[in-house]
Tab-separated table of C-alpha atoms in Angstrom:
chain	number	residue	atom	x	y	z
A	1	MET	CA	32.784	23.837	13.310
A	2	ASP	CA	31.618	21.898	16.357
A	3	GLU	CA	28.120	20.938	17.455
A	4	LEU	CA	27.743	24.008	19.619
A	5	ASP	CA	28.576	26.266	16.673
A	6	GLN	CA	26.029	24.498	14.527
A	7	ALA	CA	23.420	24.734	17.266
A	8	LEU	CA	24.117	28.439	17.780
A	9	ARG	CA	23.889	29.139	14.053
A	10	ALA	CA	20.595	27.235	13.941
A	11	MET	CA	19.312	29.286	16.889
A	12	ALA	CA	20.415	32.476	15.169
A	13	LYS	CA	18.526	31.523	12.008
A	14	CYS	CA	15.338	30.676	13.901
A	15	GLU	CA	15.190	33.781	16.037
A	16	ALA	CA	12.713	36.391	14.970
A	17	PHE	CA	14.288	39.824	14.692
A	18	SER	CA	11.889	42.620	13.927
A	19	LEU	CA	13.118	45.948	12.664
A	20	PRO	CA	11.727	49.163	14.138
A	21	PRO	CA	9.166	50.735	11.759
A	22	ALA	CA	11.059	54.044	11.936
A	23	TYR	CA	14.202	52.288	10.721
A	24	GLU	CA	12.342	50.676	7.829
A	25	THR	CA	10.930	54.065	6.838
A	26	ALA	CA	14.325	55.737	7.072
A	27	MET	CA	15.925	53.012	4.986
A	28	ASP	CA	13.191	53.280	2.362
A	29	GLY	CA	14.033	56.961	2.097
A	30	LEU	CA	17.788	56.346	1.894
A	31	GLU	CA	17.353	53.703	-0.787
A	32	GLU	CA	15.181	56.030	-2.832
A	33	GLN	CA	17.751	58.812	-2.557
A	34	ALA	CA	20.567	56.430	-3.459
A	35	ARG	CA	18.580	55.247	-6.489
A	36	ARG	CA	18.115	58.849	-7.637
A	37	GLY	CA	21.742	59.688	-6.901
A	38	THR	CA	20.822	62.449	-4.468
A	39	LEU	CA	22.053	60.908	-1.225
A	40	ALA	CA	24.614	63.084	0.537
A	41	ARG	CA	26.410	63.031	3.869
A	42	ARG	CA	24.590	64.767	6.661
A	43	GLY	CA	27.275	67.205	7.635
A	44	LYS	CA	31.030	66.754	7.524
A	45	ARG	CA	33.045	66.097	10.611
A	46	ARG	CA	36.080	68.173	11.301
A	47	LEU	CA	39.301	66.564	12.354
A	48	GLY	CA	40.785	67.756	15.606
A	49	ARG	CA	44.213	69.379	15.639
A	50	ARG	CA	45.803	66.370	17.310
A	51	MET	CA	44.431	64.031	14.690
A	52	LEU	CA	45.686	66.247	11.901
A	53	LEU	CA	49.185	66.215	13.357
A	54	LEU	CA	49.089	62.443	13.608
A	55	ALA	CA	47.795	62.193	10.064
A	56	ALA	CA	50.700	64.332	8.910
A	57	ALA	CA	53.113	62.036	10.741
A	58	ALA	CA	51.467	59.058	9.093
A	59	ALA	CA	51.873	60.705	5.693
A	60	VAL	CA	55.625	61.064	6.305
A	61	LEU	CA	55.769	57.426	7.305
A	62	LEU	CA	53.878	56.456	4.155
A	63	ALA	CA	56.215	58.430	1.965
A	64	ALA	CA	59.214	56.727	3.531
A	65	THR	CA	57.625	53.337	3.045
A	66	ALA	CA	56.750	54.056	-0.561
A	67	VAL	CA	60.364	54.951	-1.327
A	68	SER	CA	61.621	51.668	0.045
A	69	MET	CA	58.824	49.614	-1.487
A	70	ASP	CA	60.701	48.400	-4.537
A	71	PHE	CA	63.362	46.759	-2.469
A	72	TRP	CA	61.345	45.554	0.475
A	73	ASN	CA	58.506	44.144	-1.668
A	74	VAL	CA	56.144	44.292	1.292
A	75	ARG	CA	54.675	47.689	1.927
A	76	VAL	CA	52.676	49.181	4.750
A	77	GLU	CA	50.071	51.523	3.323
A	78	ASP	CA	46.874	53.387	4.242
A	79	VAL	CA	48.282	54.178	7.681
A	80	LEU	CA	45.682	55.988	9.747
A	81	VAL	CA	46.173	57.152	13.313
A	82	GLY	CA	43.371	58.893	15.152
A	83	GLN	CA	41.612	59.038	18.465
A	84	GLU	CA	38.715	56.989	17.139
A	85	GLY	CA	40.764	54.319	15.446
A	86	SER	CA	44.141	53.424	13.987
A	87	SER	CA	44.910	51.030	11.191
A	88	TYR	CA	47.216	50.078	8.371
A	89	ARG	CA	47.198	47.771	5.364
A	90	VAL	CA	49.980	45.526	4.158
A	91	ASN	CA	50.394	44.777	0.500
A	92	GLY	CA	53.178	43.735	-1.823
A	93	GLU	CA	54.223	41.632	-4.738
A	94	ILE	CA	52.438	38.548	-3.500
A	95	PRO	CA	52.927	35.530	-5.775
A	96	VAL	CA	49.975	34.007	-7.562
A	97	ILE	CA	49.819	30.224	-7.397
A	98	PRO	CA	48.750	28.124	-10.411
A	99	ILE	CA	45.523	26.400	-9.443
A	100	GLU	CA	46.840	22.976	-10.468
A	101	ARG	CA	49.379	23.114	-7.653
A	102	PHE	CA	46.639	22.810	-5.064
A	103	SER	CA	45.697	19.298	-3.961
A	104	ASP	CA	42.595	17.340	-4.895
A	105	ALA	CA	41.493	17.786	-1.285
A	106	VAL	CA	41.443	21.561	-1.798
A	107	THR	CA	39.524	21.119	-5.059
A	108	SER	CA	36.969	18.945	-3.235
A	109	ALA	CA	36.618	21.503	-0.447
A	110	VAL	CA	36.004	24.275	-2.982
A	111	ALA	CA	33.414	22.117	-4.773
A	112	GLU	CA	31.712	21.542	-1.424
A	113	VAL	CA	31.703	25.291	-0.810
A	114	SER	CA	30.270	25.974	-4.245
A	115	GLN	CA	27.491	23.441	-3.752
A	116	LYS	CA	26.598	24.901	-0.364
A	117	MET	CA	26.510	28.369	-1.838
A	118	ALA	CA	24.090	27.209	-4.512
A	119	GLU	CA	21.826	25.730	-1.838
A	120	GLN	CA	21.943	28.699	0.516
A	121	ASP	CA	19.690	31.671	0.515
A	122	PRO	CA	21.928	34.629	-0.418
A	123	ILE	CA	19.746	36.947	1.666
A	124	LEU	CA	20.135	34.901	4.834
A	125	ASN	CA	23.800	34.185	4.180
A	126	SER	CA	25.581	37.322	3.153
A	127	SER	CA	28.962	35.671	2.826
A	128	PRO	CA	28.843	31.965	2.172
A	129	GLY	CA	31.746	30.376	0.389
A	130	TYR	CA	33.899	29.744	3.418
A	131	TRP	CA	35.491	26.456	4.500
A	132	PHE	CA	37.585	25.815	7.608
A	133	ARG	CA	39.365	22.783	9.032
A	134	THR	CA	41.904	22.216	11.779
A	135	PHE	CA	44.909	19.907	11.634
A	136	ASP	CA	47.222	18.357	14.209
A	137	SER	CA	50.457	19.201	12.422
A	138	TRP	CA	52.023	21.532	9.878
A	139	THR	CA	52.850	18.516	7.715
A	140	ASP	CA	49.162	17.592	7.618
A	141	CYS	CA	48.386	21.139	6.480
A	142	GLU	CA	51.004	21.003	3.743
A	143	GLU	CA	49.629	17.687	2.577
A	144	PHE	CA	46.150	19.148	2.465
A	145	VAL	CA	47.259	22.264	0.583
A	146	GLY	CA	49.247	20.253	-1.918
A	147	PHE	CA	52.745	21.731	-1.711
A	148	PRO	CA	55.398	22.559	0.905
A	149	LEU	CA	55.135	25.758	2.928
A	150	ASP	CA	58.385	26.867	4.458
A	151	ASN	CA	58.097	26.947	8.245
A	152	PRO	CA	61.338	26.777	10.224
A	153	LEU	CA	59.390	27.544	13.404
A	154	GLU	CA	58.438	23.872	13.480
A	155	LEU	CA	62.072	22.872	13.920
A	156	THR	CA	63.393	25.422	16.383
A	157	GLY	CA	63.874	24.734	20.050
A	158	LEU	CA	62.910	28.332	20.857
A	159	LEU	CA	59.198	27.640	20.747
A	160	GLU	CA	56.599	25.484	22.357
A	161	THR	CA	53.772	24.248	20.147
A	162	ALA	CA	50.403	25.893	20.769
A	163	ASN	CA	47.032	25.783	19.075
A	164	TYR	CA	46.410	27.602	15.803
A	165	SER	CA	45.451	30.780	17.649
A	166	ALA	CA	48.618	30.611	19.777
A	167	ILE	CA	46.812	29.540	22.930
A	168	ALA	CA	48.318	26.780	25.057
A	169	GLN	CA	46.809	23.535	23.814
A	170	ASN	CA	45.965	22.403	27.338
A	171	ALA	CA	43.936	25.554	28.030
A	172	GLU	CA	40.652	24.552	29.639
A	173	SER	CA	38.681	26.969	27.500
A	174	LEU	CA	39.582	25.087	24.313
A	175	ASP	CA	37.485	22.296	22.887
A	176	GLU	CA	39.086	19.394	21.072
A	177	GLU	CA	38.886	21.073	17.670
A	178	SER	CA	40.419	24.297	18.956
A	179	ARG	CA	43.385	22.509	20.521
A	180	ARG	CA	44.797	21.584	17.130
A	181	HIS	CA	48.044	23.122	16.030
A	182	CYS	CA	47.116	24.331	12.537
A	183	ALA	CA	44.079	25.476	10.638
A	184	VAL	CA	43.267	25.977	6.983
A	185	ALA	CA	40.592	28.403	5.871
A	186	LEU	CA	39.638	28.759	2.254
A	187	ARG	CA	37.150	30.740	0.268
A	188	GLY	CA	35.505	29.678	-2.960
A	189	ASN	CA	32.898	31.199	-5.219
A	190	THR	CA	29.720	29.985	-6.883
A	191	GLU	CA	31.682	28.947	-9.961
A	192	GLY	CA	33.669	26.501	-7.855
A	193	GLU	CA	36.860	28.555	-8.048
A	194	LEU	CA	39.285	28.902	-5.166
A	195	GLN	CA	39.696	32.553	-4.193
A	196	HIS	CA	41.993	32.528	-1.173
A	197	LEU	CA	43.523	30.097	1.287
A	198	THR	CA	45.182	30.753	4.632
A	199	VAL	CA	47.123	28.477	6.936
A	200	ASP	CA	47.368	29.449	10.613
A	201	THR	CA	49.565	27.987	13.290
A	202	GLY	CA	50.567	29.010	16.805
A	203	TYR	CA	53.478	28.791	19.254
A	204	LEU	CA	54.506	30.037	22.668
A	205	MET	CA	57.841	31.630	23.454
A	206	GLY	CA	57.653	31.900	27.213
A	207	GLU	CA	54.834	34.343	27.830
A	208	ILE	CA	54.878	35.587	24.267
A	209	ARG	CA	52.236	34.167	21.943
A	210	ILE	CA	53.294	33.763	18.313
A	211	GLN	CA	50.823	33.176	15.530
A	212	MET	CA	51.912	32.631	11.954
A	213	THR	CA	49.544	33.040	9.010
A	214	VAL	CA	50.401	32.175	5.432
A	215	SER	CA	48.063	33.728	2.859
A	216	LEU	CA	47.921	32.060	-0.530
A	217	TYR	CA	46.286	33.543	-3.615
A	218	PRO	CA	45.485	31.261	-6.527
A	219	GLU	CA	45.486	32.316	-10.154
A	220	GLY	CA	42.271	34.077	-11.099
A	221	SER	CA	41.393	35.092	-7.558
A	222	GLY	CA	39.085	38.088	-7.394
A	223	MET	CA	40.137	38.896	-3.845
A	224	GLU	CA	42.234	41.887	-3.014
A	225	PRO	CA	45.556	40.506	-1.746
A	226	GLY	CA	47.142	41.730	1.455
A	227	THR	CA	46.410	41.949	5.130
A	228	GLY	CA	46.452	44.608	7.835
A	229	ALA	CA	45.600	45.564	11.374
A	230	SER	CA	43.251	47.958	13.038
A	231	TRP	CA	42.734	49.197	16.568
A	232	ASN	CA	40.000	51.061	18.336
A	233	GLY	CA	41.591	54.242	19.604
A	234	GLU	CA	44.910	55.921	19.117
A	235	ALA	CA	47.731	53.451	18.516
A	236	GLY	CA	51.378	54.127	17.771
A	237	PHE	CA	53.047	52.263	14.911
A	238	GLU	CA	56.794	51.906	14.600
A	239	VAL	CA	57.707	50.491	11.211
A	240	THR	CA	61.143	49.012	10.567
A	241	SER	CA	62.505	46.896	7.743
A	242	SER	CA	65.340	44.412	7.577
A	243	VAL	CA	66.118	40.998	6.145
A	244	THR	CA	65.633	37.524	7.568
A	245	GLY	CA	68.511	35.114	8.194
A	246	GLY	CA	68.036	33.882	4.628
A	247	GLY	CA	68.082	37.411	3.206
A	248	ILE	CA	64.322	37.776	2.717
A	249	PRO	CA	63.188	41.387	3.211
A	250	TYR	CA	60.608	41.896	5.921
A	251	THR	CA	58.703	44.778	7.422
A	252	LEU	CA	58.034	44.801	11.148
A	253	VAL	CA	55.326	46.910	12.738
A	254	ALA	CA	55.591	47.322	16.515
A	255	THR	CA	52.311	48.628	17.860
A	256	GLU	CA	51.878	50.733	20.929
A	257	THR	CA	48.382	49.576	21.814
A	258	PRO	CA	45.750	52.236	22.562
A	259	LYS	CA	45.357	53.034	26.217
A	260	ASN	CA	41.656	52.509	26.706
A	261	ASP	CA	39.232	50.094	28.282
A	262	TYR	CA	38.777	48.260	25.015
A	263	TYR	CA	42.034	46.353	25.204
A	264	ASN	CA	43.719	44.236	27.804
A	265	ASP	CA	47.152	45.284	28.937
A	266	PHE	CA	49.470	43.862	26.269
A	267	SER	CA	52.077	44.646	23.631
A	268	SER	CA	51.953	43.552	20.033
A	269	ALA	CA	54.162	43.381	16.960
A	270	ASP	CA	53.713	41.948	13.481
A	271	ALA	CA	56.249	41.025	10.833
A	272	TYR	CA	55.320	40.679	7.159
A	273	PHE	CA	57.318	39.049	4.408
A	274	ILE	CA	56.826	37.157	1.183
A	275	LEU	CA	58.246	33.729	0.530
A	276	GLU	CA	57.956	31.611	-2.581
A	277	ASN	CA	54.296	30.789	-2.141
A	278	GLY	CA	52.622	33.598	-0.302
A	279	LEU	CA	52.414	36.369	2.251
A	280	TYR	CA	53.620	35.422	5.725
A	281	THR	CA	52.502	37.219	8.871
A	282	LEU	CA	54.176	36.618	12.215
A	283	HIS	CA	52.032	38.062	14.984
A	284	ALA	CA	53.423	38.299	18.516
A	285	VAL	CA	51.595	39.321	21.666
A	286	SER	CA	52.969	39.694	25.148
A	287	PRO	CA	51.312	40.684	28.438
A	288	GLY	CA	51.956	44.223	29.619
A	289	ARG	CA	52.113	47.482	27.672
A	290	ASN	CA	55.778	47.833	28.549
A	291	SER	CA	56.812	44.566	26.949
A	292	GLY	CA	56.921	45.965	23.403
A	293	ALA	CA	60.710	45.683	23.175
A	294	ASP	CA	60.534	42.006	24.217
A	295	VAL	CA	57.919	41.252	21.583
A	296	LYS	CA	59.937	42.935	18.876
A	297	ALA	CA	63.118	41.149	19.945
A	298	ALA	CA	61.286	37.811	19.930
A	299	LEU	CA	60.068	38.386	16.394
A	300	GLU	CA	63.528	39.403	15.226
A	301	GLU	CA	64.958	36.222	16.728
A	302	LEU	CA	62.383	34.147	14.886
A	303	LEU	CA	62.810	36.063	11.615
A	304	ALA	CA	66.468	35.060	11.650
A	305	LEU	CA	65.277	31.473	11.122
A	306	PHE	CA	63.607	32.211	7.749
B	1	MET	CA	30.643	61.598	-5.410
B	2	ALA	CA	27.414	59.681	-6.149
B	3	ILE	CA	27.103	56.062	-7.153
B	4	PRO	CA	27.318	55.582	-10.936
B	5	GLU	CA	23.845	55.220	-12.419
B	6	GLN	CA	24.436	51.695	-13.690
B	7	GLU	CA	25.425	50.554	-10.169
B	8	ARG	CA	22.566	52.138	-8.244
B	9	ASP	CA	20.021	49.347	-8.643
B	10	ARG	CA	22.449	46.762	-7.368
B	11	PHE	CA	23.533	48.976	-4.491
B	12	CYS	CA	19.904	49.467	-3.455
B	13	ARG	CA	19.114	45.774	-3.781
B	14	VAL	CA	22.087	44.789	-1.610
B	15	LEU	CA	21.221	47.507	0.865
B	16	HIS	CA	17.649	46.237	1.027
B	17	GLU	CA	18.812	42.662	1.582
B	18	GLN	CA	21.252	43.825	4.252
B	19	ARG	CA	18.812	45.919	6.286
B	20	THR	CA	18.469	43.401	9.075
B	21	SER	CA	22.159	42.480	9.116
B	22	LEU	CA	23.285	46.097	9.312
B	23	TYR	CA	20.828	47.002	12.041
B	24	ARG	CA	21.588	43.888	14.091
B	25	LEU	CA	25.330	44.554	13.900
B	26	ALA	CA	24.869	48.220	14.823
B	27	LEU	CA	22.563	47.289	17.697
B	28	SER	CA	25.027	44.713	18.987
B	29	ILE	CA	27.679	47.419	19.197
B	30	THR	CA	25.640	50.412	20.359
B	31	ARG	CA	22.987	48.544	22.384
B	32	ASP	CA	20.657	51.425	21.637
B	33	PRO	CA	18.012	51.209	18.875
B	34	ALA	CA	18.150	54.930	18.084
B	35	ASP	CA	21.943	54.915	17.895
B	36	ALA	CA	21.863	51.766	15.786
B	37	GLN	CA	19.534	53.453	13.305
B	38	GLU	CA	21.711	56.534	13.212
B	39	ALA	CA	24.853	54.451	12.705
B	40	VAL	CA	23.339	52.551	9.782
B	41	ALA	CA	22.021	55.743	8.172
B	42	GLU	CA	25.419	57.376	8.491
B	43	ALA	CA	27.080	54.248	7.118
B	44	VAL	CA	24.813	54.242	4.078
B	45	CYS	CA	25.648	57.880	3.390
B	46	ARG	CA	29.354	57.160	3.738
B	47	ALA	CA	29.066	54.130	1.464
B	48	CYS	CA	27.428	56.267	-1.242
B	49	GLU	CA	30.077	58.921	-0.862
B	50	ARG	CA	32.950	56.430	-1.047
B	51	PHE	CA	31.453	53.932	-3.466
B	52	HIS	CA	34.142	54.715	-6.014
B	53	GLN	CA	36.728	53.438	-3.516
B	54	LEU	CA	35.190	49.956	-3.455
B	55	ARG	CA	37.423	47.926	-5.720
B	56	GLU	CA	35.669	44.564	-5.404
B	57	ARG	CA	32.030	45.143	-6.179
B	58	ASP	CA	31.023	41.655	-5.030
B	59	LYS	CA	32.245	42.555	-1.548
B	60	LEU	CA	29.621	45.269	-1.186
B	61	PRO	CA	27.700	43.444	1.610
B	62	GLN	CA	30.840	43.002	3.708
B	63	TRP	CA	31.928	46.553	2.957
B	64	LEU	CA	28.590	47.876	4.223
B	65	LEU	CA	28.988	45.807	7.387
B	66	ARG	CA	32.455	47.192	7.912
B	67	ILE	CA	31.368	50.796	7.529
B	68	THR	CA	28.405	50.160	9.815
B	69	ALA	CA	30.674	48.654	12.476
B	70	ASN	CA	32.979	51.667	12.258
B	71	GLU	CA	30.113	54.135	12.463
B	72	SER	CA	28.613	52.267	15.411
B	73	ARG	CA	31.876	52.332	17.311
B	74	ARG	CA	32.328	55.994	16.494
B	75	LEU	CA	28.882	56.732	17.836
B	76	CYS	CA	29.566	54.728	20.999
B	77	LYS	CA	32.703	56.722	21.547
B	78	LYS	CA	30.798	59.964	21.075
B	79	ARG	CA	27.932	58.870	23.309
B	80	GLY	CA	30.359	57.535	25.897
B	81	ARG	CA	31.068	61.062	27.014
B	82	THR	CA	27.457	61.974	27.623
B	83	VAL	CA	25.706	58.725	28.489
B	84	PRO	CA	23.401	59.227	31.498
B	85	LEU	CA	24.317	57.385	34.689
B	86	GLU	CA	20.982	55.579	34.796
B	87	THR	CA	21.746	54.081	31.390
B	88	LEU	CA	25.148	52.930	32.540
B	89	ALA	CA	23.617	51.257	35.559
B	90	ALA	CA	21.564	49.052	33.267
B	91	GLU	CA	24.681	47.669	31.621
B	92	PRO	CA	26.066	45.148	31.153
B	93	ALA	CA	22.897	43.221	30.399
B	94	ASP	CA	22.116	40.646	33.014
B	95	PRO	CA	21.342	37.406	31.224
B	96	ALA	CA	20.044	35.883	34.436
B	97	GLN	CA	17.049	38.204	34.193
B	98	ALA	CA	16.114	36.595	30.925
B	99	LEU	CA	16.351	33.024	32.178
B	100	PRO	CA	14.969	30.444	31.901
B	101	ASP	CA	13.703	31.255	28.403
B	102	LEU	CA	16.996	32.612	27.124
B	103	SER	CA	17.345	33.409	23.439
B	104	LEU	CA	20.696	33.563	21.731
B	105	TRP	CA	20.275	37.289	21.171
B	106	GLN	CA	19.679	37.847	24.891
B	107	ALA	CA	22.689	35.747	25.765
B	108	VAL	CA	24.814	37.695	23.300
B	109	GLN	CA	23.957	40.915	25.128
B	110	SER	CA	25.907	39.730	28.158
B	111	LEU	CA	29.160	39.531	26.205
B	112	PRO	CA	31.763	42.298	25.939
B	113	ARG	CA	31.448	44.476	22.847
B	114	ASP	CA	34.255	42.903	20.825
B	115	GLN	CA	32.770	39.452	21.401
B	116	ARG	CA	29.234	40.642	20.559
B	117	GLU	CA	30.444	41.959	17.214
B	118	ALA	CA	32.270	38.739	16.419
B	119	VAL	CA	29.368	36.536	17.483
B	120	VAL	CA	26.805	38.475	15.459
B	121	LEU	CA	28.978	38.279	12.365
B	122	PHE	CA	29.868	34.612	12.868
B	123	TYR	CA	26.568	33.079	13.971
B	124	TYR	CA	24.010	35.419	12.458
B	125	GLU	CA	25.832	36.375	9.267
B	126	ASP	CA	27.776	33.124	8.742
B	127	LEU	CA	30.966	35.028	8.085
B	128	PRO	CA	34.382	33.398	8.497
B	129	ALA	CA	36.861	34.703	11.045
B	130	GLU	CA	39.001	36.176	8.311
B	131	GLU	CA	36.138	38.218	6.912
B	132	ILE	CA	35.096	39.244	10.409
B	133	ALA	CA	38.653	40.368	11.014
B	134	ARG	CA	38.441	42.709	8.026
B	135	ILE	CA	35.131	44.092	9.229
B	136	VAL	CA	36.036	44.668	12.856
B	137	GLY	CA	39.628	45.606	12.156
B	138	ALA	CA	41.413	42.887	14.065
B	139	SER	CA	43.584	39.935	13.141
B	140	PRO	CA	41.865	36.641	12.285
B	141	GLY	CA	43.586	35.158	15.322
B	142	ALA	CA	42.133	37.805	17.599
B	143	VAL	CA	38.674	37.159	16.162
B	144	ARG	CA	39.034	33.440	16.815
B	145	VAL	CA	40.049	34.132	20.392
B	146	ARG	CA	37.005	36.381	20.830
B	147	LEU	CA	34.761	33.713	19.369
B	148	SER	CA	36.310	31.047	21.542
B	149	ARG	CA	35.716	33.102	24.674
B	150	ALA	CA	32.200	34.005	23.566
B	151	ARG	CA	31.425	30.386	22.779
B	152	ALA	CA	32.460	29.285	26.267
B	153	LYS	CA	30.291	31.959	27.843
B	154	LEU	CA	27.316	31.228	25.595
B	155	ARG	CA	27.564	27.523	26.324
B	156	GLU	CA	27.427	28.276	30.028
B	157	LEU	CA	24.543	30.737	29.711
B	158	LEU	CA	22.448	28.573	27.462
B	159	LYS	CA	23.007	25.578	29.706
B	160	GLU	CA	21.812	27.648	32.662
B	161	GLY	CA	18.840	28.699	30.572
B	162	GLU	CA	17.947	25.079	29.838
B	163	HIS	CA	18.080	24.101	33.486
B	164	GLY	CA	16.741	27.455	34.605
């Protein structure tokens, strides 16, 4: 976190924010009803015909995915498609990593997180416990984490190195910290236990931005494993499964992005697979809603390297 | 389905602690105090109804934020069809009007909706990008891009405010 972030967080903490009296009164009433167990929804919404049809299509898709789950070991679930929003979750047999495999640097970071959590006001900070650092190289990330993380993208000539969010590292909008190639984010708890760790890195394949995220779950983690995606508006998901060059099963979701003002004009696809240590996500984005086939082809080319 | 009796006190305590956070998030999305209140109220009702679906009880605060964000967006969508023209003309907020004494909250109002959400959750709620991603329903990478863009804009606005 840079100085500006710290300054903005300090500003946010100092700013007075008064709640409308009517809101306070309404919330008092809701809390009382919740305490008595009498709180109920204020009228059910009905789903439109179009949404019902899409939900039915999603159910078919889910059924198909469930059948193949045992083999593909990564499953797309909770698929929802509707005019208001579309989303899916990805889950699978994600390996759990013995805590002793993580480096001392990770242990120190978690201890730091735990100490900060103890010092923070839980009311002002609804989700402390987070730690983030950027690194110049994948090797530096591996060293920090404590064990190797398979990443053939580092060796291929197909890609140009980008920052961890897959933005060109010379982009003027990036500060020094944001130009770095990789990032590690971890979450700890008040007991000083690591809950989750992710490693992000980014590349460019011509106009296509590629971001890879590796999610690692230590033994004893209380976090729900998995990942997912969600869109405002009605998206189309095309789910396919195959195997990487090394025979690792993957699931690829090509997304037809919703046509609304909320999104820029782009195409997107995500591939999910599990390697020895964790859940890998390859996220590809390309300009133009008609470039979906290019994005998918790019991901397939890269998946052949794993 | 109501919240189990043994969980109700905790639910109410978390809800009480989260009042400001939920309202601020809803307001950042809807930009309308009445809509923000309605979105939070609806979110609380939904949370009660679906409490049994919450698998990680310690994630209740984030879960409430997520439902509130969804309800706020849903309300925006609904209101979008009927919003009066005079209201539209007042948006987007013009931060220059607030200069030179620009607060962060005022500056945030000039950002696009996806960036407002991310900024509120990152700077006001201290949430990491990954958690924000779960709440707003985007990838962590997309959240970081939104924050990066918002940061650049906020830097510019606050600098203008200083030199106003």
